[in-house]
Amino acid sequence: KTLFETTKTKFGTAHVGEKIFETTFAGINSVDPCYREISDFVDEHNLEAEFYNQFNYKTAPFAPPSSNLQKKAQSRRNGLNEEKRKNYTTRFDEGETLDYACVMVEIGQFLYIGVGNHRGYGKKECENNYFGKAIIIRQNNTSDEIQHNILLKIASMGNTETKQDKDTDSMEDLAK
């Protein structure tokens, strides 16, 4: 039995199916623990997730970093750190690969990055290395409020300064 199927979407070729995190991340227990937590949340709430091996970050319809909802999803006090974003852009343009997929939620016409803001916006600004792994969670059949809550919950699971720093932001932090 196939664990996932491949489908064409407006963003390219995606893998979809149950437990998409586990079937697309070999050895998920050895990757950043936030992905395990997000995977459990997606499975528990029967959310639709798509995994892309070659997502085009350059043309992705990201919400502007200045949007109020994106600022909440990037909940650190100062929001997106331009120096850190530029550092990622330089590293990606020099050939570094995106090892950890950004996790995004599609709301309306935009993709909101819940996990991997600096990496995602860094990829978008690349001159030549703007393809990489991505996970998109779509909930077209739910209200904007539910979609916002999904984004903020995922962001609370993944907002850490680095993958080694596990001082995650709580839902209370996100409300500030």
Steps between C-alpha positions, in 0.01 A plus 500: 500500500631847410536727802448815297403605152651757271283779365541822303404823675538866414835483684637198312520129575400407854480186708173471691357236729473387859803555719671705228770617743603143579497383139701794366750549783708185527571449868268776623591419859856616429401840353408813689238391759263780401424308178384199705273729705360666186449160338302381802289820491431461125402134545290562812295771328482328159662797327597487133877522454702499178874432481708650219855388422548783249288793616572829320556750779572781250144503364323398822216736595629565852316742719712813542719475814329822612149345501349482848427126474851419374647709784299292747628181341856636527437577862841604622498850635670660200339282231701402195869575551624643168864420578415136568283486184782646289742248653273216386469653152879516468544145628236363261645692204839344586343153467379408846185288487181547697507194726189578703186581303321822581148431624241736355126545526307621198247766599323684221747608232810471721726240654583578861819346635444337837840331525814620322434871445863601458575199280187553287547871440872432452421249223257744340776760462750255346636569154547138392425246776137574577355148479474287814286286725170639628186389677173680434193451714176596326162526662278652234187369669553682830451858616779757499498492880564124506773537238664777707487277808659212308782730386560640848495155662755369249711812550497447878640149446779610271613845608844441643811706454688200362425129474713450812315769697175346619361799690186510288244776498176412674150593382509772769817642340326505165209697644730786608 
